[in-house]
Coordinates of C-alpha atoms in Angstrom, one line a residue:
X1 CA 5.7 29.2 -6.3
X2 CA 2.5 28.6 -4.4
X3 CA 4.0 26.7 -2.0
X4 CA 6.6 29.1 -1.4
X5 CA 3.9 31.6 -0.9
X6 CA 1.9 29.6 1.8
X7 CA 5.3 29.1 3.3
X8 CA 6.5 32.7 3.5
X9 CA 2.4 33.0 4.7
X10 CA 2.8 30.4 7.8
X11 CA 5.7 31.9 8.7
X12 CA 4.9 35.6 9.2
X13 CA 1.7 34.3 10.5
X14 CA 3.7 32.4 13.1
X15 CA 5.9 35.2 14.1
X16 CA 3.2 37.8 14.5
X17 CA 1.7 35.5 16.7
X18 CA 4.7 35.2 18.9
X19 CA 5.0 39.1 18.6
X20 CA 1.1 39.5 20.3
X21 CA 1.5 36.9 22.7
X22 CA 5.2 38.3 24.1
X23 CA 4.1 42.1 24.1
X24 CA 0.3 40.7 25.9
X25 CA 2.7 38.9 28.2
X26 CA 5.0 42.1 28.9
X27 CA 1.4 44.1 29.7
X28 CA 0.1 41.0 31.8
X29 CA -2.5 40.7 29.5
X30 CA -1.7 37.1 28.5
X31 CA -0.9 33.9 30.8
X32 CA 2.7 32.5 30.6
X33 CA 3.5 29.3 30.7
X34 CA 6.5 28.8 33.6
X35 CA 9.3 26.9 33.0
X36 CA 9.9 24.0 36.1
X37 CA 12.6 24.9 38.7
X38 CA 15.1 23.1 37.6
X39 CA 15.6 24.1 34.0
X40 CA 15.4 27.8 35.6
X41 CA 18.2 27.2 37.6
X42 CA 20.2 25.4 35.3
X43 CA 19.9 28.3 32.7
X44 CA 20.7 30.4 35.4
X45 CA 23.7 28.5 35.7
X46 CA 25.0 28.4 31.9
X47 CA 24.4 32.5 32.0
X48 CA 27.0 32.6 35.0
X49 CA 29.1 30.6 33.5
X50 CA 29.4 32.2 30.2
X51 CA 29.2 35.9 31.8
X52 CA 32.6 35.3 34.4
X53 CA 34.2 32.7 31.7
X54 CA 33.8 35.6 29.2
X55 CA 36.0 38.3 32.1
X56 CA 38.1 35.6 33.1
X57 CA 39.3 35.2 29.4
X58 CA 39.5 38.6 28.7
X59 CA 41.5 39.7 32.1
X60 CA 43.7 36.8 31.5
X61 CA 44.2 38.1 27.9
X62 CA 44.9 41.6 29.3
X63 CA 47.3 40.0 32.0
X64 CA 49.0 38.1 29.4
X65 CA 49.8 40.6 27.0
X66 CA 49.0 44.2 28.5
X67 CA 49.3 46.4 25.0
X68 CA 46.0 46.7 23.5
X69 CA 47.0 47.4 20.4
X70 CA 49.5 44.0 20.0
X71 CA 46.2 42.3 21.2
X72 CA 44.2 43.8 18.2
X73 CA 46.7 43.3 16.1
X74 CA 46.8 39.0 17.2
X75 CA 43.3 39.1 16.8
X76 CA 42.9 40.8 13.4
X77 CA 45.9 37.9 12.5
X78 CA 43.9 34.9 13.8
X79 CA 40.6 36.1 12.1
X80 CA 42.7 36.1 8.5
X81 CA 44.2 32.9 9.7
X82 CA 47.5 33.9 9.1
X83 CA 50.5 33.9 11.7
X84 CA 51.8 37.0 13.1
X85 CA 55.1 38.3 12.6
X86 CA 57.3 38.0 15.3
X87 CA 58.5 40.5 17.3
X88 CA 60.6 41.1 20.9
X89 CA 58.6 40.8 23.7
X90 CA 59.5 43.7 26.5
X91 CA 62.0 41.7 28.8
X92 CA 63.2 40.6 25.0
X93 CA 63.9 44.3 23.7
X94 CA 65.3 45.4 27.2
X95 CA 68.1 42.6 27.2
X96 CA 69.2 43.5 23.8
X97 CA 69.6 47.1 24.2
X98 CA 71.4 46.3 27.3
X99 CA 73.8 43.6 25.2
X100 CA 74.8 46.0 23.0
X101 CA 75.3 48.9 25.1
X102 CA 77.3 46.3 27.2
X103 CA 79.1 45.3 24.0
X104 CA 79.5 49.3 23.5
X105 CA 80.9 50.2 26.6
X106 CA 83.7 47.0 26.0
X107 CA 82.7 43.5 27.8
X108 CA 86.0 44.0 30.0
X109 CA 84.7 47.0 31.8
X110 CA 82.9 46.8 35.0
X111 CA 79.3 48.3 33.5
X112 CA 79.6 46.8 30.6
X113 CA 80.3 43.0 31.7
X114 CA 76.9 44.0 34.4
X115 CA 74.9 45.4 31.3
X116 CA 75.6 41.8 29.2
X117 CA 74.8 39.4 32.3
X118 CA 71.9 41.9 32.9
X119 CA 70.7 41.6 29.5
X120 CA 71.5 37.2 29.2
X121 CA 68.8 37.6 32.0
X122 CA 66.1 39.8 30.4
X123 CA 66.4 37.5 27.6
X124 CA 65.6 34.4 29.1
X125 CA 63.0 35.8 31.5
X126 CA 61.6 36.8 27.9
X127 CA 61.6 33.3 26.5
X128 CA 59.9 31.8 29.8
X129 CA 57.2 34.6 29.0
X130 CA 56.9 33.2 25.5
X131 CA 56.3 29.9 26.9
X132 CA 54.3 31.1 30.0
X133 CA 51.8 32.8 27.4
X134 CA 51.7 30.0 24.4
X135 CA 51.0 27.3 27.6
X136 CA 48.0 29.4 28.9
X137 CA 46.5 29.8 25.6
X138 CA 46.6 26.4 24.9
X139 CA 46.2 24.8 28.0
X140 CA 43.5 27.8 29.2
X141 CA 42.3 30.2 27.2
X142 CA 41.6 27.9 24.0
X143 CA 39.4 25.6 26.1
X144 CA 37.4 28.7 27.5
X145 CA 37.0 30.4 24.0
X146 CA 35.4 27.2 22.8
X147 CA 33.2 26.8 25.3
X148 CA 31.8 30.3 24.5
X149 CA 32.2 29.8 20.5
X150 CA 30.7 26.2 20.9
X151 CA 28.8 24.9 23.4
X152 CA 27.4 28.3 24.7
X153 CA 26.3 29.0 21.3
X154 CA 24.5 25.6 20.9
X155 CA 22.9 26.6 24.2
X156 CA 22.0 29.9 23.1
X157 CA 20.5 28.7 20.0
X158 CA 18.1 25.6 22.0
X159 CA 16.9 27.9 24.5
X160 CA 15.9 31.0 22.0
X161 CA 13.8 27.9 20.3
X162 CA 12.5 26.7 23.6
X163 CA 11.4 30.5 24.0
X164 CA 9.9 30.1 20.5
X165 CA 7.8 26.8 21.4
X166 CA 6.8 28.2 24.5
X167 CA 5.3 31.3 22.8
X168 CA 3.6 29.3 20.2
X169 CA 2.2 26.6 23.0
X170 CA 0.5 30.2 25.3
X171 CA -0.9 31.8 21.9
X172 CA -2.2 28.7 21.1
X173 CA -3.7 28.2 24.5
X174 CA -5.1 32.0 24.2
X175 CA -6.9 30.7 21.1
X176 CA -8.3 27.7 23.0
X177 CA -9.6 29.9 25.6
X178 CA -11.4 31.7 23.0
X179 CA -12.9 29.5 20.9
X180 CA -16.6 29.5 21.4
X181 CA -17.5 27.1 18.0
X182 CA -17.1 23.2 18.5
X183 CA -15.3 23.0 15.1
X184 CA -13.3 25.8 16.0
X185 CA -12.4 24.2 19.8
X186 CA -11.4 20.9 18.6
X187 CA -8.9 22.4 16.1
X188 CA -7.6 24.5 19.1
X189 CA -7.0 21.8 20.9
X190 CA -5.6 19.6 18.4
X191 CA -3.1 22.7 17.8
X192 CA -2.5 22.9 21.3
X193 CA -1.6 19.5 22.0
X194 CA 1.1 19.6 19.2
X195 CA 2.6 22.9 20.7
X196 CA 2.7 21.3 23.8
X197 CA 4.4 18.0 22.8
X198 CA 7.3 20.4 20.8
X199 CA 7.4 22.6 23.8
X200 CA 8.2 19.7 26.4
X201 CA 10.4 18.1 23.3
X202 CA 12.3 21.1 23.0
X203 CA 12.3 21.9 27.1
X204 CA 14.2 18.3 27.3
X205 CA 17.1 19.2 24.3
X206 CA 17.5 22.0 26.1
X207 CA 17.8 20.7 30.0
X208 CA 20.2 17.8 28.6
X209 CA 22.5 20.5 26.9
X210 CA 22.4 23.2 30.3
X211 CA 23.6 19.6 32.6
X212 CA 26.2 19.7 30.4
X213 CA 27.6 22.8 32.6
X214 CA 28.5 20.9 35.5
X215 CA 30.8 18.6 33.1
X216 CA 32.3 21.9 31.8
X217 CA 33.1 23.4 35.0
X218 CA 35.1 20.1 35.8
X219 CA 37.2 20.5 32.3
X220 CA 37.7 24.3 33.4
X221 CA 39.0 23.2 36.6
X222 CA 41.7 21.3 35.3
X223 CA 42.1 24.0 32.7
X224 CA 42.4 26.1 35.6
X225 CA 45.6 24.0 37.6
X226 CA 47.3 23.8 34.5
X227 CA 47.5 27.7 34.4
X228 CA 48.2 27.9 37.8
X229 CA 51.3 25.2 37.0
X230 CA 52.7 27.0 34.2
X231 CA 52.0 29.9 36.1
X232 CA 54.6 28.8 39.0
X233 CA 57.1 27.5 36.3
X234 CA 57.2 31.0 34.9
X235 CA 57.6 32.4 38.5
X236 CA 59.9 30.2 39.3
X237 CA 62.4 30.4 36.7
X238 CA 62.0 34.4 37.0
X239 CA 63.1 34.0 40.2
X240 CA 66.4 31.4 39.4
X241 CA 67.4 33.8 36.6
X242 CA 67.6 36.6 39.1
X243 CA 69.2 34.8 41.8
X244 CA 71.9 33.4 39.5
X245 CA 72.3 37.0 38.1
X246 CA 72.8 38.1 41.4
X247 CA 75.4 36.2 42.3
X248 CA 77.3 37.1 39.2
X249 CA 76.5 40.8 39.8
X250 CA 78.3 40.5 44.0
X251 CA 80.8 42.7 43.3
X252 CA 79.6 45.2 41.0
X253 CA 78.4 47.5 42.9
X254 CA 82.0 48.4 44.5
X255 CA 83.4 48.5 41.0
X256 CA 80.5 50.9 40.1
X257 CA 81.9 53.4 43.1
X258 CA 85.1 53.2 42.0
X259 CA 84.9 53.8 38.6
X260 CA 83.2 57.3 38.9
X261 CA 85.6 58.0 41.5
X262 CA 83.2 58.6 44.2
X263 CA 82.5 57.4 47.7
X264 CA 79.5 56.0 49.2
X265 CA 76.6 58.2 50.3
X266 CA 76.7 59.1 54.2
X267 CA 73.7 57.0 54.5
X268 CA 75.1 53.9 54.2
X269 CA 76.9 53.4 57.2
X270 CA 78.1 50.5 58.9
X271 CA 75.5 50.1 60.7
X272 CA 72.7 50.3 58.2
X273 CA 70.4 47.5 57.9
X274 CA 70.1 45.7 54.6
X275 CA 67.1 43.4 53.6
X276 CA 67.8 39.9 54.0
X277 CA 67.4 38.9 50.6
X278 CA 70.2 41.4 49.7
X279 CA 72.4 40.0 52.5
X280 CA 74.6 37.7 49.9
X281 CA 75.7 41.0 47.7
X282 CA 79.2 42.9 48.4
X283 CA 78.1 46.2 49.0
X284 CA 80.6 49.7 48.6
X285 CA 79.8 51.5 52.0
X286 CA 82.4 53.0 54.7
X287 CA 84.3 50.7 56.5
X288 CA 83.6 47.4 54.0
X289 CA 86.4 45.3 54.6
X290 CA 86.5 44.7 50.5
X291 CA 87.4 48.4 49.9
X292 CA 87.7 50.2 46.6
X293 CA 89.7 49.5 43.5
X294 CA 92.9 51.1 43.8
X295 CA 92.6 52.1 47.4
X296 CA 95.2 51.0 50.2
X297 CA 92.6 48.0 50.8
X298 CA 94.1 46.6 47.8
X299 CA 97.5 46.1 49.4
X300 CA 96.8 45.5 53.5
X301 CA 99.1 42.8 53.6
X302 CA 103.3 44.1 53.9
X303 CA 103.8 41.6 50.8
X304 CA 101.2 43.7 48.6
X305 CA 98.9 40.6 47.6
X306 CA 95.5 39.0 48.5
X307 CA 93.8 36.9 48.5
X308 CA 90.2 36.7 46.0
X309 CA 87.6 34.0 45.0
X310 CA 86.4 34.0 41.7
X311 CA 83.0 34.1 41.5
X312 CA 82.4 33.4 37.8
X313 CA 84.3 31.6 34.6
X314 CA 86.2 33.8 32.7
X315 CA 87.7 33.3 29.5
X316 CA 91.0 35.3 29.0
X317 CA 90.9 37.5 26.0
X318 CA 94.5 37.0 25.6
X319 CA 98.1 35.8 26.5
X320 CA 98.1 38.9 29.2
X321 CA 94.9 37.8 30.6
X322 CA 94.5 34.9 33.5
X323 CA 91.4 32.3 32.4
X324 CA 89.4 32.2 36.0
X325 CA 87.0 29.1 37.0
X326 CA 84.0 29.5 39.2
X327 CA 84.6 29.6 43.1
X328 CA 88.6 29.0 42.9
X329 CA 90.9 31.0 45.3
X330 CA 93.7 32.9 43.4
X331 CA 96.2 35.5 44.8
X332 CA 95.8 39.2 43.5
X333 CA 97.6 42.2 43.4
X334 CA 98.2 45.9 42.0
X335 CA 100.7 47.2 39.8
X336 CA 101.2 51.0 39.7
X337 CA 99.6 52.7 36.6
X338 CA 97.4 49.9 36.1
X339 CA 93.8 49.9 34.8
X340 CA 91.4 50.0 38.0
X341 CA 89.6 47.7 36.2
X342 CA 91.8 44.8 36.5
X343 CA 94.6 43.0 39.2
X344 CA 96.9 41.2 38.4
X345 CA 96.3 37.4 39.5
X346 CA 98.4 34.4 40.0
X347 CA 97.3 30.7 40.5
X348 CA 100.7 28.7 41.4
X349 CA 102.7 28.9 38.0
X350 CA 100.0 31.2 35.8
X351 CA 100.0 34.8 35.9
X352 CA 97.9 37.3 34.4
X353 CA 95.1 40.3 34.4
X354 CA 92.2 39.5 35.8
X355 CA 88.9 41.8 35.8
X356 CA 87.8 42.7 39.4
X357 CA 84.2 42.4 38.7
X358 CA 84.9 38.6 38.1
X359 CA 86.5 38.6 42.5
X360 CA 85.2 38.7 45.4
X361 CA 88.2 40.1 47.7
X362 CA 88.8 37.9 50.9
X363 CA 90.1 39.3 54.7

């Protein structure tokens, strides 16, 4: 119990020393011991580093998964180490309501074939987000959170004791200074010269922990190109997907006029200019030498027929129905009272409906 006493003692005693030597120094009424130039500026360093490491992370969190309440939610999860459920992600829920309103509207109809390929899309731009996201948290974010949940702490916790030794190696010089008795000098110094040994002890832990940053900087900068790679795999399957589902969508828009029975707005002329990157889609405007569905375009020739490529597989639904392969040249035609929707196609011997969103109409 005694011992536990003196303890407790020593120990108060210690920190109100600390506590009159830190206020005397804030008042300039006590010397401070300076620490050399180079552990300055490596601390210096370390608190950069963990100050930008800490917004990068959280900006690339933010970037990564914009709702604030789905992060909380992850975070609140990970604390209770227990898995999240899962859930659609946005591109995810947008390409299944479009699937089933596609699958609503009937998968033979112009919208509603658009709507499904529109949706497949979404779907897999949703799962390279999924990907895109678990790659950057392992690969970038992990490595920065444990740099700030490891090594920065171990940092933080050598240079609050250097502060500490320093403290005790200036009060004890203030005592030094004020010794007057011989007795009471030589144990000054003798206290001194211990505070000054732990000081430059602890002044070495601590430099060999901040040189240390320079190694982490080098991890972070490959951290950093493997973000910026699964970065440009994300971007660049986005941008496949919507090529591809371009393509598949050439013709839709002339469908789209033609089923709501209206023409093209004035504006679109034949002489408008069109971005170049929209230069490979049919468009409906005046004069286009496709035409509409069910218009005289349909039957230029005197024998009624013309000529289409098909721009994607199609599988037919039924013995009426023609089954179409990618970039083949079939013959098309109209029959009166038939569905604008559909021509009837023939490929030598085979006959059958075809849906015109699946053609791209040829001079």
């Amino acid at each position: 119990m005694d011992f536990n006493v003196k303890k407790l003692a020593a120990g108060a005693g210690t920190f109100l020393s600390r506590a009159v030597q830190f206020t005397e120094e804030k008042l300039g009424q006590a010397e401070k011991t300076e620490l050399d130039a180079h552990l300055e500026n490596l601390l210096s360093k370390a608190e950069n580093t963990k100050l930008w490491t800490e917004k990068i992370m959280k900006q690339t969190e933010v970037l990564l998964q914009p709702n604030p309440n789905a992060r909380i939610e992850e975070f609140v999860y990970e604390k209770l180490d227990r898995k999240a459920p899962p859930r659609l992600n946005n591109c995810e829920q947008l390409g299944q309501y479009m699937l089933e309103a596609g699958n609503e509207f009937g998968p033979g109809t112009a919208y509603g074939s658009a709507l499904i390929k529109c949706g497949e899309t979404e779907n897999r731009i949703g799962a390279a987000e999924r990907e895109l996201i678990h790659s950057s948290e392992v690969n970038f974010l992990a490595p920065l959170r444990n740099f700030l949940e490891g090594d920065y702490r171990t940092i933080s916790k050598e240079r609050k004791l250097l502060q500490n030794k320093r403290l005790d190696l200036d009060a004890a010089k203030a005592r030094l200074k004020k010794a007057k008795v011989s007795e009471a000098r030589s144990a000054a110094e003798q206290e001194m010269r211990i505070t000054q040994s732990e000081f430059d002890r602890q002044a070495e832990i601590t430099r060999l922990l901040l040189e240390g940053i320079s190694s982490t900087h080098a991890h972070h900068l490959r951290c950093l190109h493997d973000y910026v790679d699964a970065q440009l795999t994300y971007y660049a399957q986005c941008y496949q997907y919507m090529v591809d589902l371009q393509k598949q969508l050439g013709s839709f828009p002339t469908t789209f006029s033609s089923n709501n029975n209206q023409t093209a707005p004035a504006s679109l002329s034949s002489s408008t200019v069109l971005p170049s990157s929209a230069s490979s889609v049919p468009l409906c405007i005046p004069n286009c030498p496709i035409g509409t569905p069910g218009s005289t375009d349909y039957k230029v020739s005197s024998s009624g027929t013309r000529k289409a490529r098909v721009l994607y597989d199609y599988d037919a639904a039924d013995s009426s129905e023609l089954s179409l392969l990618a970039d083949e040249v079939i013959t098309v035609y109209s029959l009166p009272g038939m569905d604008s929707d559909w021509l009837m196609g023939e490929r030598g011997n085979q006959k059958g409906k075809v849906p015109i969103t699946y053609l791209e109409l040829l001079n």
